[in-house]
PDB file of C-alpha atoms in Angstrom:
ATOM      1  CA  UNK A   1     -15.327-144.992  78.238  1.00  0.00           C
ATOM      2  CA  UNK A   2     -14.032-146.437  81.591  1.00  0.00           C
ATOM      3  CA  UNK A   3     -16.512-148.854  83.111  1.00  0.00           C
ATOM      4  CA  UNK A   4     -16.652-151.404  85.863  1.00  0.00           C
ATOM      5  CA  UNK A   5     -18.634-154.419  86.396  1.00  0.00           C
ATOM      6  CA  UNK A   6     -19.915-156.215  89.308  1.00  0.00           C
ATOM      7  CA  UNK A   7     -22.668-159.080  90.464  1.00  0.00           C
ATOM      8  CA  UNK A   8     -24.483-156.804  92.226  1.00  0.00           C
ATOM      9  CA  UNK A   9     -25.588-159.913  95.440  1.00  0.00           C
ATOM     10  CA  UNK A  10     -23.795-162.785  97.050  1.00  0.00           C
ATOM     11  CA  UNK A  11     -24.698-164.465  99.716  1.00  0.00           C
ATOM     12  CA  UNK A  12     -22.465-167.289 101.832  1.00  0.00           C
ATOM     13  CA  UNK A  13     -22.961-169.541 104.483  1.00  0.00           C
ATOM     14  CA  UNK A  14     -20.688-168.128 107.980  1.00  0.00           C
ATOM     15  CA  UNK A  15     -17.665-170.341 107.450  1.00  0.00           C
ATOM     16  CA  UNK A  16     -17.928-170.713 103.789  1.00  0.00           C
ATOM     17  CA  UNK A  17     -15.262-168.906 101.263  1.00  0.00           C
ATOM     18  CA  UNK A  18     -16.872-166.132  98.910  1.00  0.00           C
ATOM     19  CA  UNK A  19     -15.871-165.007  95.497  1.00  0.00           C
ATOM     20  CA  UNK A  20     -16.672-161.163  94.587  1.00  0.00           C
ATOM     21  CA  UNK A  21     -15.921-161.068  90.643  1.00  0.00           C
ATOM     22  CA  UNK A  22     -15.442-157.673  88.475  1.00  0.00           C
ATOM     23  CA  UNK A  23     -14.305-157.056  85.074  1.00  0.00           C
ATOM     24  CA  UNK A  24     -13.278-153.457  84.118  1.00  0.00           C
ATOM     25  CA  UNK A  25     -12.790-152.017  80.838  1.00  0.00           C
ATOM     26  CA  UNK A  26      -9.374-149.647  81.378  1.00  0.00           C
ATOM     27  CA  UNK A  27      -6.772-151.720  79.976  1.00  0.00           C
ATOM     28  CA  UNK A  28      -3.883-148.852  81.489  1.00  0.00           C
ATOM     29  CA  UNK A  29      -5.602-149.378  85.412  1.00  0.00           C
ATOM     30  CA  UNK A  30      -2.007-148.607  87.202  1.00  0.00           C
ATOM     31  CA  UNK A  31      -3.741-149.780  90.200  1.00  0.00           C
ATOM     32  CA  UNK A  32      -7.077-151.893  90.742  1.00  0.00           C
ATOM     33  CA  UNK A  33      -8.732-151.977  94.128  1.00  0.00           C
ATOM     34  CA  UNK A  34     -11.618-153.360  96.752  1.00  0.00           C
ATOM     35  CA  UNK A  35     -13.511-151.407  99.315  1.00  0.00           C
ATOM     36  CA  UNK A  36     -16.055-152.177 101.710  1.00  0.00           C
ATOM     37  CA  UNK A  37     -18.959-150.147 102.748  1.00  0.00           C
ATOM     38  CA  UNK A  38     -21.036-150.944 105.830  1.00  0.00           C
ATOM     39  CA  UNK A  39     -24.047-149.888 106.610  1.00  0.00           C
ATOM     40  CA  UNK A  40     -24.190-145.424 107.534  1.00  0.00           C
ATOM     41  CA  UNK A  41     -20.342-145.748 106.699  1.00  0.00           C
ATOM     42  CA  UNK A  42     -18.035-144.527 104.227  1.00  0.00           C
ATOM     43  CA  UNK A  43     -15.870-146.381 102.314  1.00  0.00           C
ATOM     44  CA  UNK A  44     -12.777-148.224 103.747  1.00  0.00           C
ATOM     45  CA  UNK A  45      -9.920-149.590 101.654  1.00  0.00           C
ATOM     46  CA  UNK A  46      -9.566-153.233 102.014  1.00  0.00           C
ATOM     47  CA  UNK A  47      -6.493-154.289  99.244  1.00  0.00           C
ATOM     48  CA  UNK A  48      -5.111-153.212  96.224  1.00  0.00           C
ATOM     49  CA  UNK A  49      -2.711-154.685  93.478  1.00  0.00           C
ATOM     50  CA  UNK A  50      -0.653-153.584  91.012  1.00  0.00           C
ATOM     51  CA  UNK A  51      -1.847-154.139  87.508  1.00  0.00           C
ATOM     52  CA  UNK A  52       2.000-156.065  86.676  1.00  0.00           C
ATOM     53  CA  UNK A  53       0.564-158.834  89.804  1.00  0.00           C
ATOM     54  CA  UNK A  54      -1.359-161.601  89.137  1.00  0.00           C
ATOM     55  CA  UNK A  55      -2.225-162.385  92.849  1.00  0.00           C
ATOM     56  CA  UNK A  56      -2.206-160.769  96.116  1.00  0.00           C
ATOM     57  CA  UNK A  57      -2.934-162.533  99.254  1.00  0.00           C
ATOM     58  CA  UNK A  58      -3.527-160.146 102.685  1.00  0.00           C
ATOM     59  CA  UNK A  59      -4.761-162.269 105.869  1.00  0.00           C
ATOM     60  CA  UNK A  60      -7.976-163.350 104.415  1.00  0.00           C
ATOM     61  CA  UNK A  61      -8.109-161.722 101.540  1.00  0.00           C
ATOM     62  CA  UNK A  62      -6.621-162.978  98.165  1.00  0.00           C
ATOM     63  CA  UNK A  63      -7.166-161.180  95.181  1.00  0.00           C
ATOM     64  CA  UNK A  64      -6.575-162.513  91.710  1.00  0.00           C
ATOM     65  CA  UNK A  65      -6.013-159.857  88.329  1.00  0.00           C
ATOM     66  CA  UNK A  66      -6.471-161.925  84.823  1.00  0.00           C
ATOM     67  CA  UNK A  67      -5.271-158.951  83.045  1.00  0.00           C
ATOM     68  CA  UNK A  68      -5.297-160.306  79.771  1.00  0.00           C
ATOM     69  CA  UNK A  69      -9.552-161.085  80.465  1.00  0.00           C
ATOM     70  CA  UNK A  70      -9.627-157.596  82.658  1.00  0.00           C
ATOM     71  CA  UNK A  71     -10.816-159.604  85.531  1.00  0.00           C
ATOM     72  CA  UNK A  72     -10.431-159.060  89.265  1.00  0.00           C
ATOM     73  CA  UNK A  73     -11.507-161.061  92.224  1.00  0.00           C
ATOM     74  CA  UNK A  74     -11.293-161.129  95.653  1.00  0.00           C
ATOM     75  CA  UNK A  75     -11.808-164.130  97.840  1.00  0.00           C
ATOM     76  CA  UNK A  76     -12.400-163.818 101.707  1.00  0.00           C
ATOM     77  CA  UNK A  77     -11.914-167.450 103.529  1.00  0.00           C
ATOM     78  CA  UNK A  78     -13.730-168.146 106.282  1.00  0.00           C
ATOM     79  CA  UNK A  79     -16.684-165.816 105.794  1.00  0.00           C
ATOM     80  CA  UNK A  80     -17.750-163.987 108.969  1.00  0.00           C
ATOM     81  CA  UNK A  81     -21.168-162.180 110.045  1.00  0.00           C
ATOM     82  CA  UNK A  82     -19.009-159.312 110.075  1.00  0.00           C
ATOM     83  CA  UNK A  83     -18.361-159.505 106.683  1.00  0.00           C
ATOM     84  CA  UNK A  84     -21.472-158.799 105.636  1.00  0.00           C
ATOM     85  CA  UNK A  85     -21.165-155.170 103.380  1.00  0.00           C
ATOM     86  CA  UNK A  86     -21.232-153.544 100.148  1.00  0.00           C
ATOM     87  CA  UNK A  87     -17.870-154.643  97.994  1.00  0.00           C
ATOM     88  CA  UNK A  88     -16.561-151.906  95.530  1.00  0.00           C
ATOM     89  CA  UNK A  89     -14.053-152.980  92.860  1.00  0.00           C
ATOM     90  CA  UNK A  90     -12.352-149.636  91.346  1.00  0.00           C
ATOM     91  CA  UNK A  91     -10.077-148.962  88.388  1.00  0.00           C
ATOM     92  CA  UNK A  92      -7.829-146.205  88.530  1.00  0.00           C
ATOM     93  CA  UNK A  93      -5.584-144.270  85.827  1.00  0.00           C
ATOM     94  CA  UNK A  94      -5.752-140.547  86.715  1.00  0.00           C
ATOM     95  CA  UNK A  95      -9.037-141.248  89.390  1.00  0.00           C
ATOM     96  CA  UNK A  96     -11.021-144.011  90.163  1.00  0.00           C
ATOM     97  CA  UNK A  97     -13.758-145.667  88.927  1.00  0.00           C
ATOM     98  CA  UNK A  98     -16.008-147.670  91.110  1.00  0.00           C
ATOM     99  CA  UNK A  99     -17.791-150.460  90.504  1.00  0.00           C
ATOM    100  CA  UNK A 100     -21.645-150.855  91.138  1.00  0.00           C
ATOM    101  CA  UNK A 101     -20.921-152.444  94.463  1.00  0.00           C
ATOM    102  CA  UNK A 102     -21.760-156.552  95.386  1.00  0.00           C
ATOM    103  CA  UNK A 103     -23.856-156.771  98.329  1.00  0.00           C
ATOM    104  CA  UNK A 104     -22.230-159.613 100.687  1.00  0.00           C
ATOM    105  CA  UNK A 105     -24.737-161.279 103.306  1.00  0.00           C
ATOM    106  CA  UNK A 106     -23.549-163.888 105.645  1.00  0.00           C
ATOM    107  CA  UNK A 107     -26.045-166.574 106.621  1.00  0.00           C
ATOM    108  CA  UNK A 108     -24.901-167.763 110.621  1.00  0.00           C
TER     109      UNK A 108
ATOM    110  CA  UNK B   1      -5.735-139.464 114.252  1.00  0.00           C
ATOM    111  CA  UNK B   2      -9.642-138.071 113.862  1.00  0.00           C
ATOM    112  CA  UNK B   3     -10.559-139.030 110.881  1.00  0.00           C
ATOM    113  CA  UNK B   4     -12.731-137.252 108.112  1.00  0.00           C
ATOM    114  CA  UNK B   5     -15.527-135.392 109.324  1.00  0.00           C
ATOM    115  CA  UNK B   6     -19.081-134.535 107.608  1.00  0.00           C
ATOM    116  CA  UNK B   7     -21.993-132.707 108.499  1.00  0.00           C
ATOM    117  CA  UNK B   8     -24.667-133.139 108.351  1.00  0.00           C
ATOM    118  CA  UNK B   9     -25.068-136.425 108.472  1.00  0.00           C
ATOM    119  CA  UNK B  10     -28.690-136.635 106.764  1.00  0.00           C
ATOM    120  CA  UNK B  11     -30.614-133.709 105.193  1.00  0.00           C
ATOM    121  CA  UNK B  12     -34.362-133.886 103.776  1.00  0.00           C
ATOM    122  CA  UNK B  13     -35.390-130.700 101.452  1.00  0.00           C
ATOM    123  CA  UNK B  14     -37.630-129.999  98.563  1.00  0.00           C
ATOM    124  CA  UNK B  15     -36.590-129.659  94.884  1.00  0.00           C
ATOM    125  CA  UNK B  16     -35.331-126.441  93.672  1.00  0.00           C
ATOM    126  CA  UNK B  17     -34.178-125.743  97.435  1.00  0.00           C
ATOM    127  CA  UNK B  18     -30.225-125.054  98.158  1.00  0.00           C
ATOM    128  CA  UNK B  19     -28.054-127.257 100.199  1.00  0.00           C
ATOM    129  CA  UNK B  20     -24.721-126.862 101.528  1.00  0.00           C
ATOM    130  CA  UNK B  21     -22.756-129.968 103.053  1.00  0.00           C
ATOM    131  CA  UNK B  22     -19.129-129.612 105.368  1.00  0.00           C
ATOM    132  CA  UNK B  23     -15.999-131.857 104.913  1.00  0.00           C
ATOM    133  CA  UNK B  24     -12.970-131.288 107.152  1.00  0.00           C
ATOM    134  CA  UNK B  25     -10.351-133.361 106.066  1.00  0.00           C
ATOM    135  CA  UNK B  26      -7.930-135.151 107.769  1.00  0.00           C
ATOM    136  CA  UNK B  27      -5.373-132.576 109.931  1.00  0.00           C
ATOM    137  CA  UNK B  28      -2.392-132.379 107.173  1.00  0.00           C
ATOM    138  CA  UNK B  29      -3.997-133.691 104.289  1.00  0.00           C
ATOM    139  CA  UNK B  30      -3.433-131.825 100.744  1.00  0.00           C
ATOM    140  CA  UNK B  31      -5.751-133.372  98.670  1.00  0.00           C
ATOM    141  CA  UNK B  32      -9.542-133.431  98.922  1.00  0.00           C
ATOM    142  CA  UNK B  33     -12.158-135.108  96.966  1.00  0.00           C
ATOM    143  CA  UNK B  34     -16.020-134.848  97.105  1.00  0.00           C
ATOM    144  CA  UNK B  35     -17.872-137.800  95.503  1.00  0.00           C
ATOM    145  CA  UNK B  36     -21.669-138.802  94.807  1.00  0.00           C
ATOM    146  CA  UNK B  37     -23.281-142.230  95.641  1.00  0.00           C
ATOM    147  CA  UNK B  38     -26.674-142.702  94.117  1.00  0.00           C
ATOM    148  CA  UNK B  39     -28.406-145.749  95.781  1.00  0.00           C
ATOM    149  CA  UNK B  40     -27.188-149.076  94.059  1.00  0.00           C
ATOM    150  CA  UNK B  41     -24.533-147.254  92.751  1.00  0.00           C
ATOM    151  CA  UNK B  42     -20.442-146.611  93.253  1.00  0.00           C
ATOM    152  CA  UNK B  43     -19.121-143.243  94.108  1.00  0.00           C
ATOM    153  CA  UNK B  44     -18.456-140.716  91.190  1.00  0.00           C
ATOM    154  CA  UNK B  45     -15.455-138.405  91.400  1.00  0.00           C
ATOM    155  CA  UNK B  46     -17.337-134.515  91.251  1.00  0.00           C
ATOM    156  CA  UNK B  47     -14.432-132.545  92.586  1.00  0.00           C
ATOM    157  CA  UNK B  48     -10.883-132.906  93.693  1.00  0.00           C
ATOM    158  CA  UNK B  49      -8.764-130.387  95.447  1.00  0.00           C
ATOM    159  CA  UNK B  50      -5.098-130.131  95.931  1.00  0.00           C
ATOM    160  CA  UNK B  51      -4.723-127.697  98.664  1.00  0.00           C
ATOM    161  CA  UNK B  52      -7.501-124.656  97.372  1.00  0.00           C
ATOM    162  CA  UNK B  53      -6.606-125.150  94.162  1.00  0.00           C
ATOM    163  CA  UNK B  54      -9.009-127.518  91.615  1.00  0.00           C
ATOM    164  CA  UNK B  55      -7.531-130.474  90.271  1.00  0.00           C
ATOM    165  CA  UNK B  56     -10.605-132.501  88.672  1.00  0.00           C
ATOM    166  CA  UNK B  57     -13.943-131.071  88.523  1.00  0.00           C
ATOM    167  CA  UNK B  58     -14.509-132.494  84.678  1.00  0.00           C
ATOM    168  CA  UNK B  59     -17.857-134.442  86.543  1.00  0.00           C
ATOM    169  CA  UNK B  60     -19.157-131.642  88.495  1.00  0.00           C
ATOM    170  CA  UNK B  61     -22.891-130.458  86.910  1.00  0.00           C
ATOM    171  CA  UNK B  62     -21.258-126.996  87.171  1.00  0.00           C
ATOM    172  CA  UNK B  63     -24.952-125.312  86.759  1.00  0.00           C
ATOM    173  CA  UNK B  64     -25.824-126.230  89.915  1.00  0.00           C
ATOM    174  CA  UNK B  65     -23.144-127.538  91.865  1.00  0.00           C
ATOM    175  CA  UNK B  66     -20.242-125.238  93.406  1.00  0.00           C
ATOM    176  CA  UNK B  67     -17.335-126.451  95.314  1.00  0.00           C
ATOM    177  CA  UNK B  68     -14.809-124.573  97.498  1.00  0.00           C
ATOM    178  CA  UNK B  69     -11.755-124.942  99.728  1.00  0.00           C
ATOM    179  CA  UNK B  70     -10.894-121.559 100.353  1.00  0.00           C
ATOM    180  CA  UNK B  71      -7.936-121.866 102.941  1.00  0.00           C
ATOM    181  CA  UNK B  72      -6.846-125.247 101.538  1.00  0.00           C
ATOM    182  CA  UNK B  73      -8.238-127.298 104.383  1.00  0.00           C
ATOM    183  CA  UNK B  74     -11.893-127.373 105.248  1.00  0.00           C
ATOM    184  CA  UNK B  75     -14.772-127.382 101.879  1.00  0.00           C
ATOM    185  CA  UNK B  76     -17.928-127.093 101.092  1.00  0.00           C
ATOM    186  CA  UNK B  77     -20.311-128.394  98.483  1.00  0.00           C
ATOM    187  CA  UNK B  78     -23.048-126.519  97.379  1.00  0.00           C
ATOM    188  CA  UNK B  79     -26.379-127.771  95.122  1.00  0.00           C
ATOM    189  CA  UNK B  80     -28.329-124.612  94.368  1.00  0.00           C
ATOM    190  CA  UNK B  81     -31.310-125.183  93.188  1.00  0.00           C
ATOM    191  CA  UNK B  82     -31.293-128.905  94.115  1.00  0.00           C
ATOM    192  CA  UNK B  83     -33.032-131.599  91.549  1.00  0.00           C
ATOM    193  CA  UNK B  84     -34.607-135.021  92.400  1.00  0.00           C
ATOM    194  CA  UNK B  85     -31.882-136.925  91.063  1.00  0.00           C
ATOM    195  CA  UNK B  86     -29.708-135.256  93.412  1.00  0.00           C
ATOM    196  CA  UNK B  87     -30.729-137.777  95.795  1.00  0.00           C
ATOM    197  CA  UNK B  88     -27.774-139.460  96.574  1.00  0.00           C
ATOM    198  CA  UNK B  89     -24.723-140.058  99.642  1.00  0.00           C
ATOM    199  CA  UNK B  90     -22.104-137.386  99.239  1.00  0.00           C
ATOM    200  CA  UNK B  91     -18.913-138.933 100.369  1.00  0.00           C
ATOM    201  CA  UNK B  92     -15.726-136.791 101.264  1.00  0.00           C
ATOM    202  CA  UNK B  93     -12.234-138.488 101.301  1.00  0.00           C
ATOM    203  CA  UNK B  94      -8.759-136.665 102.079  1.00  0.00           C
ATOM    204  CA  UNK B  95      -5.353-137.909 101.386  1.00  0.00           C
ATOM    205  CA  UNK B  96      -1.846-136.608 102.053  1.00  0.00           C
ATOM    206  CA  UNK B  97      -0.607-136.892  98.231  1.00  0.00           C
ATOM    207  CA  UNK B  98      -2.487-137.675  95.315  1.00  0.00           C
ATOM    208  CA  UNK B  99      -2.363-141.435  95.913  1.00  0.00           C
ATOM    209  CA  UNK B 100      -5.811-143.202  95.020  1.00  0.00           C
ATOM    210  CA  UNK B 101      -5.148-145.722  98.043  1.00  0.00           C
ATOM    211  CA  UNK B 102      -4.173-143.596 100.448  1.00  0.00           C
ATOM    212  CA  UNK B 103      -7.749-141.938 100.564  1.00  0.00           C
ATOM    213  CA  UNK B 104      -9.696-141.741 103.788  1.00  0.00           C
ATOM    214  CA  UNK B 105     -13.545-141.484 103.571  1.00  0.00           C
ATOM    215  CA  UNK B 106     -15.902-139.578 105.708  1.00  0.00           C
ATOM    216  CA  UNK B 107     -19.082-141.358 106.472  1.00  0.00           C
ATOM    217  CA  UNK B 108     -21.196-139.301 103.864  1.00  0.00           C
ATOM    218  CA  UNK B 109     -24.322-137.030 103.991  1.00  0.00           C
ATOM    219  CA  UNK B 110     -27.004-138.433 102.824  1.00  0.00           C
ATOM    220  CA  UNK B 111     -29.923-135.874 100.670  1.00  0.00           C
ATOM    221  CA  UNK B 112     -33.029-136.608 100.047  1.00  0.00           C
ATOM    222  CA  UNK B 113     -34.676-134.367  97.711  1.00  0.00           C
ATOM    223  CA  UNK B 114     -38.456-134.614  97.510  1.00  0.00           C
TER     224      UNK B 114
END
């Protein structure tokens, strides 16, 4: 079945760029996705790509798709405090399918 | 724009009690969707709605768990009787079409079954 995979901690000095990896199983993902989850809050979409991109860069956000390996990552440059969350990588087809979620903490 | 609303925002009861939670969606918004967080976990899909009609409920645990959206905007989840594992963050997200990323989350209710 459909399944997505995530490191489930990261953590990154304030200033620093971080790397949040994911591999999903769903070769016929129309879309693949990142959301971020603060603490007491729901979900928030933060970028999505088509699965015909290889790249998508938003602000700082870039987010790479090896389709061929079924690998997504998202980078965020210049890593703030307030980026310090739960990171969801979801596959979708007919509905989504989250990931377990990478904790993000931010060392000042 | 308000965005999603959900109440209550925590709720503590024993096993084998029932439990209703309240979504009201974004003003305008078709599509409804009710999804379960266990801790350390992503959100699973248990119900979606288009208007008050069922689109997905293929992950609802149907022997316990009862959804409705009777006048196609506000819904309610129901866990009767509730298990231990229920335990988890129900989320509720709204979106004007059936577009994945165009879905707006609620800030969950969060059960605790003891």
């Amino acid at each position: 079945g459909e399944d997505v995979e995530q490191s489930l901690f990261l953590s990154v000095r304030e200033g620093d760029s971080s790397v949040i990896n994911c591999t999903y199983t769903d070769s016929s993902s129309t879309y693949l996705y990142w959301y971020k989850q603060e603490p007491g809050a729901g979900l928030q979409l933060l970028t999505y790509i088509f699965s015909n991109m290889d790249m998508k860069q938003d602000q700082r956000l870039t987010v790479l798709l090896n389709k061929k390996d079924k690998h997504l990552s998202l980078r965020i440059a210049d890593t703030q405090t307030g980026d310090s969350a739960i990171y969801f990588c979801a596959e979708t087809d007919d509905k989504v399918i989250f990931g377990p979620g990478t904790s993000l903490s931010v060392i000042p | 724009e308000a965005g999603v609303a959900q109440s209550p925002r925590y709720k503590i009861i024993e096993k084998r009690q029932s439990v209703a939670f309240w979504c009201n969606p974004i003003s305008g918004h078709a599509t409804l969707y009710w999804y379960q967080q266990i801790l350390g976990q992503g959100p699973k899909l248990l119900i979606q709605f288009q208007n008050n009609g069922v689109v997905d409920d293929s992950q609802l645990p149907k022997d316990r768990f009862s959804a409705e959206r009777l006048k196609g905007v506000d819904s309610t989840l129901k866990i009767q009787p509730a298990k231990l594992e229920d335990s988890a963050v129900y989320l509720c997200a709204s979106s004007a079409g059936q577009v994945i990323h165009e879905q707006y989350f609620g800030p969950g209710t969060r059960l605790t079954v003891t």
